[in-house]
């Protein structure tokens, strides 16, 4: 399996790599890595990073590692380790034998810390975390040196060895790099590189009472693995001097180059794992794979294709400027891809009964329908027709305005793949006045979809035979948030205040019987309505469909209407 991030997408990271190959930097090799922390499920933002790291490696004949950045036992879990692997494979990428864990390097990292102490470049500090912050100060004025900064190397070695032996309580000591308390970059003001933590780790158990901090573990893990280009998001730009400082002071196998790019943000959703975790914990959604979530597991369940997501990642491109991408662009890519691959079926979401008065009771026949007009090799299927049908309630109007060409009293329309019907009369509920059913006649001459006398109709409706249709559950999704950028809490609101109360609507619908036996994950287009995907909650007795996406961007339509 090799997928590339598409050689047509040119960007500055690609240019840096091309140039490095030309000049022979890193021996002309390209080794990248995707380094998730296993503290949540992957989201669409991660997909951008995955496509770039695995894509670039494939394009340049290099390799990409999957490394779990598992240095925080409190928030990490094997559930996440497993889901992350599943999601990357689903996206279409593979790390081969290069599955790594920062936790596999704990002993090596510990030895590197000893090296740093021996070089007089790290010390054990006993400041409390409040004192630590106060001493560190603000960027505009120098910080204050810790009273423990000038311990002897022997003292530091003794204390650090005892930290590792588990002699001290959490928070009693930390190991700090000895850099520069006056640096305008706070990350260089003697950053913590090891802390005491007694929480058992999901892989190493209780072996380690101390854990390396991200900044220490990350650059060294990159170096241990022979990474050439360490691609990360923009917020790590200010960490780069520390990344380089650590590697410059230690005897390491190599010095990877850190390159930063802008993270992906999407309108009407949040991307931080902490916030997504909050939604899961508060049961606002059914889980990490709720189809409304921006997670890859959620999008997969909803029916999004990996091809559509990869195309989206290619289109948003790679830049150095943080921005908010339009969810509509993602939907456009998904729609485009689904259009090519989806089999067409008929399903009625909001049924109105239609009785064909001149069609004999008890009789039935089948009509042939194309499975995908976009793909002639997709074949055909038979659809049953009988005296009682369901059509979409919105396809009938008692008193139609000028531009409404669908069914109305006295009017003739085409039933898709079947014949012409004409509306003769309506039956109303005497109490409410609501239309209960329509009585129509059909023209047997129009079987196959056209009238021999050449008369035309202005609309074609989808339909199902009431006696043959399957009753199914359909879950209609909308945006999870009503605010364009809910993560921006600068206006004093919490992101959860902007949840869309109507993001999920569950209805009963009727679909053609060819869908019997459909399996979770199967996708199709309900003609004239949208794309749907069978949900894993389905049972033998009842199919459940997720609406992946509507046929058109209904929000764009609404926006247009508002502007008019
Ligand atoms: P979050 O803020 O969502 O919790 P994170 O950066 O803490 O994300 P990690 O597991 O550390 O999550 O991320 C793994 C990799 O994915 C990192 O290299 C990170 O830079 C990248 N990444 C995370 N979020 C995005 C995003 N929105 N766009 C692009 N890359 C991202
Ligand atoms: Mg992180």
PDB file of C-alpha atoms in Angstrom, residues 322 430 436 473 521:
ATOM      1  CA  UNK A 322      -2.857  29.554  10.856  1.00  0.00           C
ATOM      2  CA  UNK A 430     -61.114  15.836   8.771  1.00  0.00           C
ATOM      3  CA  UNK A 436     -53.355  11.698   4.540  1.00  0.00           C
ATOM      4  CA  UNK A 473     -34.149   4.173  10.959  1.00  0.00           C
ATOM      5  CA  UNK A 521     -20.231   0.544   6.389  1.00  0.00           C
TER       6      UNK A 521
END
